[in-house]
Short mmCIF file of C-alpha atoms and ligand atoms in Angstrom, two decimals:
data_model
loop_
_atom_site.label_atom_id
_atom_site.label_comp_id
_atom_site.label_asym_id
_atom_site.label_seq_id
_atom_site.Cartn_x
_atom_site.Cartn_y
_atom_site.Cartn_z
CA MET F 292 50.23 9.79 -18.63
CA ILE F 293 52.00 7.55 -20.30
CA THR F 294 53.20 7.92 -23.92
CA ILE F 295 54.74 4.35 -25.93
CA LEU F 296 55.00 3.82 -29.66
CA THR F 297 54.46 0.31 -31.10
CA ILE F 298 55.47 -0.38 -34.39
CA GLU F 299 54.61 -3.43 -37.39
CA SER F 300 56.49 -5.13 -39.75
CA THR F 301 56.13 -8.79 -39.44
CA CYS F 302 54.32 -9.21 -42.63
CA ASP F 303 53.48 -7.16 -45.50
CA GLU F 304 52.23 -3.71 -43.40
CA THR F 305 54.89 -1.49 -42.23
CA ALA F 306 52.35 0.87 -39.28
CA ALA F 307 53.30 2.51 -36.08
CA ALA F 308 51.12 4.59 -33.34
CA VAL F 309 51.48 6.04 -30.78
CA VAL F 310 49.28 5.07 -27.60
CA THR F 311 48.43 6.17 -24.22
CA ASP F 312 48.70 4.30 -21.06
CA THR F 313 44.55 5.24 -20.94
CA PHE F 314 44.44 3.04 -24.09
CA GLN F 315 44.13 6.38 -26.56
CA VAL F 316 45.37 5.96 -30.67
CA LEU F 317 46.54 9.78 -30.34
CA GLY F 318 47.32 8.61 -33.90
CA ALA F 319 49.13 5.66 -36.21
CA SER F 320 49.85 5.92 -39.44
CA LEU F 321 50.25 2.40 -41.82
CA ALA F 322 51.97 1.84 -45.29
CA THR F 323 50.59 -1.51 -47.37
CA GLN F 324 53.05 -2.95 -50.09
CA ALA F 325 50.16 -4.81 -51.13
CA ALA F 326 50.90 -3.60 -54.66
CA LEU F 327 54.39 -5.17 -54.64
CA HIS F 328 53.51 -8.02 -53.82
CA ARG F 329 50.50 -8.37 -56.27
CA ALA F 330 52.80 -9.97 -59.58
CA PHE F 331 53.35 -12.91 -57.30
CA SER F 332 50.80 -14.45 -55.74
CA GLY F 333 51.88 -14.24 -52.26
CA VAL F 334 54.55 -11.72 -50.20
CA VAL F 335 58.03 -11.98 -51.50
CA PRO F 336 60.30 -11.15 -48.36
CA GLU F 337 62.97 -9.85 -49.90
CA ILE F 338 61.09 -7.54 -51.29
CA ALA F 339 58.77 -6.88 -48.02
CA ALA F 340 61.77 -6.37 -45.45
CA ARG F 341 63.14 -4.23 -48.60
CA ALA F 342 60.09 -1.56 -48.39
CA HIS F 343 60.11 -1.90 -44.40
CA LEU F 344 63.95 -0.29 -44.95
CA GLU F 345 62.68 2.61 -47.02
CA ARG F 346 58.97 3.03 -45.37
CA ILE F 347 59.77 2.91 -41.68
CA LEU F 348 61.01 5.92 -40.34
CA PRO F 349 58.72 7.90 -42.53
CA VAL F 350 55.62 5.76 -40.92
CA ILE F 351 56.72 6.47 -37.55
CA ASP F 352 56.96 10.50 -38.09
CA GLN F 353 53.79 10.57 -39.93
CA ALA F 354 52.21 8.48 -36.70
CA LEU F 355 53.55 10.87 -34.23
CA ARG F 356 52.60 13.78 -36.31
CA ARG F 357 49.57 12.66 -36.02
CA ALA F 358 49.80 12.47 -32.87
CA ASP F 359 50.62 15.41 -32.52
CA ARG F 360 53.83 14.27 -29.57
CA SER F 361 57.84 14.46 -30.31
CA LEU F 362 60.48 11.25 -30.03
CA SER F 363 61.17 13.42 -26.19
CA ASP F 364 57.57 12.53 -25.13
CA LEU F 365 57.86 9.48 -25.27
CA ASP F 366 58.24 6.70 -22.64
CA ALA F 367 58.87 3.50 -24.20
CA VAL F 368 59.61 1.95 -27.71
CA ALA F 369 56.73 -1.45 -28.19
CA VAL F 370 57.75 -3.47 -31.80
CA ALA F 371 56.39 -7.15 -32.78
CA THR F 372 59.46 -9.84 -32.70
CA THR F 373 57.35 -12.33 -33.08
CA PRO F 374 55.78 -14.00 -35.45
CA GLY F 375 56.54 -13.08 -39.06
CA LEU F 376 59.47 -13.00 -41.86
CA ALA F 377 62.75 -13.38 -40.21
CA ASN F 378 64.28 -10.06 -42.61
CA SER F 379 60.43 -7.89 -41.87
CA LEU F 380 60.64 -8.55 -38.65
CA LEU F 381 64.26 -7.25 -38.04
CA ILE F 382 64.10 -4.12 -39.74
CA GLY F 383 61.54 -3.33 -37.09
CA LEU F 384 63.04 -4.68 -33.99
CA SER F 385 66.25 -2.23 -34.91
CA ALA F 386 64.19 0.57 -35.56
CA ALA F 387 62.55 0.14 -31.80
CA LYS F 388 66.30 -0.67 -30.95
CA SER F 389 67.83 2.45 -32.66
CA LEU F 390 65.13 4.54 -30.83
CA ALA F 391 64.84 3.19 -27.06
CA TRP F 392 68.81 3.68 -26.83
CA ALA F 393 68.85 7.19 -28.40
CA LEU F 394 65.72 8.34 -25.68
CA ASP F 395 67.25 5.78 -22.49
CA ILE F 396 63.45 4.49 -23.05
CA PRO F 397 62.41 0.95 -22.42
CA LEU F 398 61.67 -1.49 -25.21
CA ILE F 399 59.12 -3.93 -25.06
CA ALA F 400 58.69 -6.54 -27.16
CA ILE F 401 55.32 -7.26 -27.77
CA ASP F 402 54.39 -11.00 -29.87
CA HIS F 403 51.61 -10.00 -33.43
CA LEU F 404 49.91 -13.20 -32.16
CA HIS F 405 48.59 -11.99 -29.21
CA ALA F 406 48.29 -8.07 -29.93
CA HIS F 407 45.62 -9.76 -32.86
CA VAL F 408 43.57 -10.55 -29.98
CA PHE F 409 44.28 -7.64 -27.94
CA ALA F 410 43.16 -5.69 -30.63
CA CYS F 411 39.06 -5.62 -29.09
CA ARG F 412 40.57 -4.55 -25.72
CA LEU F 413 40.98 -1.48 -27.46
CA ALA F 414 38.00 -1.35 -29.46
CA ALA F 415 35.77 -1.99 -26.24
CA GLN F 416 37.26 0.15 -24.16
CA ARG F 417 36.80 -2.24 -20.83
CA ASP F 418 39.05 -5.27 -19.36
CA ILE F 419 38.43 -8.10 -22.48
CA TYR F 420 40.63 -10.95 -19.61
CA PRO F 421 40.16 -13.27 -18.47
CA CYS F 422 39.18 -14.62 -22.27
CA LEU F 423 38.56 -17.64 -24.90
CA GLY F 424 41.11 -16.14 -27.82
CA LEU F 425 40.88 -17.03 -31.90
CA ILE F 426 43.16 -16.24 -33.66
CA VAL F 427 42.12 -16.14 -37.45
CA SER F 428 44.94 -14.22 -40.18
CA GLY F 429 47.49 -15.51 -43.27
CA GLY F 430 49.64 -16.99 -41.35
CA HIS F 431 47.99 -17.61 -38.59
CA THR F 432 44.91 -20.20 -36.95
CA HIS F 433 44.81 -20.66 -33.29
CA LEU F 434 42.85 -20.45 -29.73
CA TYR F 435 44.51 -19.27 -27.06
CA ASP F 436 43.06 -19.50 -22.73
CA TYR F 437 43.27 -15.39 -21.33
CA PRO F 438 43.70 -15.49 -18.05
CA THR F 439 45.81 -12.27 -18.60
CA PRO F 440 46.36 -10.41 -21.46
CA LEU F 441 50.29 -11.16 -21.35
CA ASP F 442 50.02 -14.87 -19.29
CA PRO F 443 48.07 -16.92 -23.06
CA VAL F 444 48.34 -20.75 -22.81
CA TYR F 445 47.92 -22.10 -26.03
CA LEU F 446 44.87 -25.19 -26.29
CA GLY F 447 44.53 -26.05 -30.70
CA GLY F 448 44.82 -24.51 -33.86
CA THR F 449 45.85 -26.06 -37.43
CA LEU F 450 48.86 -28.48 -38.10
CA ASP F 451 49.24 -27.15 -41.83
CA ASP F 452 47.45 -23.85 -43.98
CA ALA F 453 46.32 -21.15 -41.67
CA ALA F 454 43.05 -20.44 -42.31
CA GLY F 455 43.45 -16.51 -44.79
CA GLU F 456 46.69 -18.49 -46.72
CA ALA F 457 43.64 -20.84 -48.22
CA PHE F 458 41.73 -18.13 -48.61
CA ASP F 459 44.68 -17.04 -51.12
CA LYS F 460 45.38 -20.32 -52.37
CA VAL F 461 41.32 -20.89 -53.50
CA ALA F 462 41.20 -17.20 -54.43
CA THR F 463 44.77 -17.49 -57.02
CA MET F 464 43.09 -20.69 -57.91
CA LEU F 465 39.99 -18.92 -58.47
CA LYS F 466 42.33 -16.40 -60.46
CA LEU F 467 40.99 -13.35 -57.91
CA GLY F 468 44.21 -12.01 -57.32
CA PHE F 469 46.27 -10.96 -53.62
CA PRO F 470 45.61 -10.24 -51.34
CA GLY F 471 42.86 -12.60 -51.96
CA GLY F 472 41.03 -13.16 -49.34
CA PRO F 473 38.36 -9.49 -49.28
CA ALA F 474 37.56 -10.44 -52.86
CA LEU F 475 37.02 -14.30 -52.57
CA ALA F 476 34.22 -12.95 -49.90
CA ARG F 477 33.11 -10.37 -51.98
CA LEU F 478 32.30 -13.00 -54.66
CA ALA F 479 30.92 -15.39 -52.70
CA GLU F 480 28.17 -13.10 -52.00
CA ARG F 481 26.20 -13.59 -54.61
CA GLY F 482 27.50 -17.74 -55.38
CA ASN F 483 25.26 -20.65 -53.79
CA ASP F 484 26.59 -22.13 -50.77
CA ARG F 485 25.61 -25.28 -50.35
CA ALA F 486 26.46 -25.97 -54.38
CA PHE F 487 29.50 -28.11 -53.63
CA ASP F 488 30.62 -30.25 -49.89
CA PHE F 489 33.99 -29.17 -49.45
CA PRO F 490 35.69 -31.44 -46.82
CA GLN F 491 36.33 -30.12 -42.79
CA SER F 492 38.61 -32.21 -41.04
CA PHE F 493 38.51 -33.15 -37.33
CA ALA F 494 34.41 -31.75 -37.87
CA GLY F 495 32.95 -33.03 -34.48
CA ASP F 496 36.49 -35.32 -33.32
CA GLY F 497 36.67 -33.35 -30.02
CA THR F 498 39.68 -31.72 -30.54
CA LEU F 499 40.37 -28.27 -31.31
CA ARG F 500 42.71 -29.22 -34.72
CA TRP F 501 41.78 -27.68 -37.62
CA SER F 502 43.85 -28.82 -41.19
CA PHE F 503 43.42 -27.12 -44.35
CA SER F 504 45.68 -28.08 -46.58
CA GLY F 505 42.31 -31.02 -48.18
CA LEU F 506 39.53 -28.65 -48.60
CA LYS F 507 42.17 -26.45 -50.71
CA THR F 508 42.84 -29.57 -53.05
CA ALA F 509 39.08 -30.53 -53.26
CA VAL F 510 38.43 -26.80 -54.04
CA ARG F 511 41.11 -27.82 -56.93
CA TYR F 512 39.56 -30.61 -58.31
CA ALA F 513 36.43 -29.61 -58.37
CA LEU F 514 37.63 -26.36 -60.92
CA ALA F 515 39.76 -27.80 -62.69
CA GLY F 516 39.34 -31.82 -62.19
CA GLN F 517 42.03 -34.02 -61.08
CA GLY F 518 46.40 -34.80 -62.17
CA LYS F 519 48.11 -32.27 -63.55
CA ILE F 520 47.23 -29.55 -64.29
CA ASP F 521 47.94 -26.42 -66.85
CA TRP F 522 45.80 -23.37 -64.62
CA SER F 523 46.12 -21.00 -67.69
CA SER F 524 43.80 -23.27 -70.20
CA VAL F 525 41.77 -24.04 -67.28
CA THR F 526 38.10 -21.36 -67.96
CA ILE F 527 35.42 -20.80 -65.03
CA PRO F 528 32.15 -19.88 -65.82
CA ASP F 529 30.93 -17.02 -63.30
CA GLN F 530 28.69 -18.55 -61.37
CA PHE F 531 30.39 -21.13 -61.50
CA ALA F 532 33.07 -20.00 -59.22
CA ALA F 533 30.55 -17.56 -56.90
CA ASP F 534 28.83 -20.95 -56.00
CA VAL F 535 33.10 -22.77 -55.84
CA ALA F 536 33.87 -19.24 -53.45
CA ALA F 537 30.52 -19.39 -50.78
CA SER F 538 30.33 -23.50 -50.40
CA PHE F 539 34.34 -22.83 -50.15
CA GLU F 540 33.45 -19.57 -47.20
CA ARG F 541 31.55 -21.52 -45.52
CA ALA F 542 33.41 -24.82 -44.85
CA VAL F 543 36.00 -22.56 -43.58
CA CYS F 544 34.22 -20.73 -41.66
CA GLU F 545 31.92 -23.15 -39.98
CA ILE F 546 34.80 -25.51 -38.97
CA LEU F 547 36.22 -23.32 -37.96
CA VAL F 548 32.92 -21.58 -35.52
CA GLU F 549 32.57 -25.69 -34.63
CA LYS F 550 36.32 -26.16 -32.97
CA THR F 551 35.40 -22.02 -31.16
CA VAL F 552 32.85 -23.45 -30.05
CA LEU F 553 34.42 -26.22 -28.46
CA ALA F 554 37.11 -24.44 -27.07
CA THR F 555 34.53 -22.49 -24.79
CA LYS F 556 32.86 -25.58 -23.39
CA LEU F 557 35.87 -27.32 -22.85
CA THR F 558 38.34 -24.64 -21.17
CA GLY F 559 34.81 -22.63 -18.86
CA ARG F 560 35.90 -19.15 -20.18
CA THR F 561 31.85 -17.47 -21.31
CA ARG F 562 33.90 -14.51 -23.04
CA LEU F 563 35.32 -14.04 -26.79
CA CYS F 564 37.51 -12.19 -28.54
CA VAL F 565 38.45 -12.55 -32.65
CA GLY F 566 40.99 -11.04 -33.89
CA GLY F 567 43.56 -11.41 -37.04
CA GLY F 568 42.82 -11.16 -40.70
CA VAL F 569 39.41 -13.44 -41.61
CA ALA F 570 37.89 -12.14 -38.67
CA ALA F 571 36.82 -9.15 -40.82
CA ASN F 572 34.99 -12.23 -42.97
CA ARG F 573 31.25 -10.44 -43.24
CA ARG F 574 30.37 -15.72 -43.11
CA LEU F 575 32.04 -15.67 -39.61
CA ARG F 576 30.43 -12.59 -37.85
CA ALA F 577 27.88 -13.26 -38.57
CA LEU F 578 28.07 -17.78 -37.85
CA LEU F 579 30.16 -16.64 -34.52
CA GLU F 580 27.02 -13.79 -33.95
CA SER F 581 24.79 -16.26 -33.61
CA ALA F 582 27.17 -19.34 -32.74
CA ALA F 583 27.62 -16.72 -29.16
CA ARG F 584 24.09 -16.05 -29.16
CA GLU F 585 23.21 -20.04 -29.09
CA GLU F 586 25.72 -20.59 -26.31
CA ALA F 587 25.49 -17.30 -23.65
CA ILE F 588 28.89 -16.26 -25.08
CA GLU F 589 30.02 -12.73 -24.46
CA LEU F 590 31.56 -12.62 -27.79
CA LEU F 591 34.10 -9.46 -28.96
CA ILE F 592 35.58 -9.44 -33.30
CA ALA F 593 37.53 -6.73 -33.12
CA PRO F 594 36.47 -3.98 -35.23
CA PRO F 595 37.56 -4.43 -39.63
CA GLU F 596 40.17 -1.61 -39.48
CA LEU F 597 41.85 -3.18 -36.89
CA CYS F 598 41.55 -7.57 -38.04
CA THR F 599 43.94 -7.10 -40.74
CA ASP F 600 48.06 -6.47 -39.21
CA ASN F 601 48.38 -2.79 -37.08
CA ALA F 602 50.37 -0.90 -35.29
CA VAL F 603 47.16 0.29 -32.85
CA MET F 604 46.85 -3.73 -31.74
CA GLY F 605 50.01 -2.64 -30.77
CA ALA F 606 48.31 -1.16 -27.66
CA ILE F 607 49.39 -4.65 -25.83
CA ALA F 608 52.77 -2.65 -24.98
CA ILE F 609 51.09 -1.03 -22.32
CA GLU F 610 50.28 -4.44 -20.08
CA HIS F 611 53.78 -4.60 -20.68
CA TYR F 612 54.30 -1.66 -19.76
CA ARG F 613 52.28 -2.01 -16.20
CA ALA F 614 54.51 -5.49 -15.62
CA GLY F 615 57.24 -3.64 -15.72
CA ARG F 616 58.76 -6.36 -18.81
CA PHE F 617 61.31 -4.37 -20.77
CA ALA F 618 63.62 -5.93 -23.00
CA ALA F 619 66.64 -5.92 -23.46
CA LEU F 620 68.35 -3.34 -25.89
CA ASP F 621 70.07 -7.16 -27.34
CA ILE F 622 67.09 -9.08 -27.70
CA ASP F 623 66.45 -11.30 -31.21
CA ILE F 624 63.52 -11.67 -33.31
CA HIS F 625 61.51 -14.96 -33.41
CA PRO F 626 60.64 -15.57 -36.98
CA GLY F 627 58.51 -18.81 -38.10
CA LEU F 628 55.41 -20.08 -37.57
CA VAL F 629 53.63 -21.61 -34.88
CA ARG F 630 53.23 -24.97 -35.50
CA PRO F 631 52.11 -27.76 -32.25
O1 LIG U 727 46.69 -10.94 -40.06
P1 LIG U 727 46.86 -10.41 -41.16
O2 LIG U 727 46.47 -9.64 -41.83
O3 LIG U 727 47.82 -10.67 -41.20
C1 LIG U 727 48.07 -11.72 -40.87
O4 LIG U 727 49.52 -11.54 -39.36
O5 LIG U 727 48.79 -12.87 -41.38
O6 LIG U 727 45.40 -11.61 -42.09
C2 LIG U 727 45.23 -11.65 -43.02
C3 LIG U 727 45.00 -12.14 -44.27
C4 LIG U 727 45.22 -12.49 -45.64
O7 LIG U 727 45.39 -13.87 -46.38
C5 LIG U 727 44.16 -12.53 -45.44
O8 LIG U 727 43.29 -12.46 -47.52
C6 LIG U 727 42.45 -12.43 -44.43
O9 LIG U 727 43.29 -12.32 -43.70
N1 LIG U 727 41.39 -11.45 -45.17
C7 LIG U 727 40.54 -12.09 -44.85
C8 LIG U 727 39.68 -11.06 -45.44
N2 LIG U 727 40.45 -9.96 -45.31
C9 LIG U 727 41.34 -10.33 -44.98
N3 LIG U 727 39.68 -13.59 -45.42
C10 LIG U 727 38.53 -13.10 -45.67
N4 LIG U 727 37.15 -12.80 -45.62
C11 LIG U 727 38.34 -11.15 -45.34
N5 LIG U 727 36.88 -10.44 -45.73
ZN1 LIG U 728 48.92 -10.30 -38.47
#
């Protein structure tokens, strides 16, 4: 049996997992940094990197102990090297390189985006490729065609904000704290989703493009009017906030589903796999499920606990191992957002 240690440090979660080539997760560990970034309403890159530095070895140690494995049991070490915050990626990669070198085992470089889709493979415990992949996270909202797990073809995506980023920014306007996506979704449950007709950019235009920045601005105007605003003086009545949240969430989810269904038609793929933090959203899951029923699409959505960042989805490293795709010890990170 092949045993692989996977490491995740792309943004603000420090995580490690021990997985096998039979797709079993022997143990996993995750340290979230939400509390460190809350005061800033967003992830502060330097704080994130320094927290990774403190936590990475204890997190790896805990994953190994939970798996009841020691370093000498490992056959490879895998790490997400793209995309993400530069200094956060560097901490994970430095740890992985050191282990690979010291243990004299192969190093595997994972793409975090494609790992999000692979979470569906792990949960299903059966092959899911070829498929269409939708990644909806805090930094990315993209569609990929996957003839195989390791050779994705970019089909389209957002031109500006990611869906999760829009959730977080609107949540900040609604004074819901950080990270705002889950809090906004909770508030939306008691709102009227038809109270506002927020814009859905590129709707019905036949392209696989999204844009969420105009929607964000429309929400701002609905909450506080146009022009220069002192947010501390803006009061938002509770039901009004819930109505804005529900209408915003509907606008995002509907356009996500419209373009995703279009992508299945353009590619002819009948299997759709969805991952990333926003895939935990209940309205999005429900809309995807009803669209899949109507369009006869086989739908797999990552289980909620594997939607947000984690190292378990790093099990895509198994595919790298099988294909003999290893990284050299001088490999660099590739930070930054993926944009067309
Ligand atoms: O995949 P992820 O953990 O990190 C990135 O790779 O970016 O995604 C985090 C994003 C955040 O924007 C967060 O607000 C959003 O996913 N999110 C949600 C929900 N849970 C997490 N957005 C909407 N509804 C949710 N239930
Ligand atoms: Zn992610």
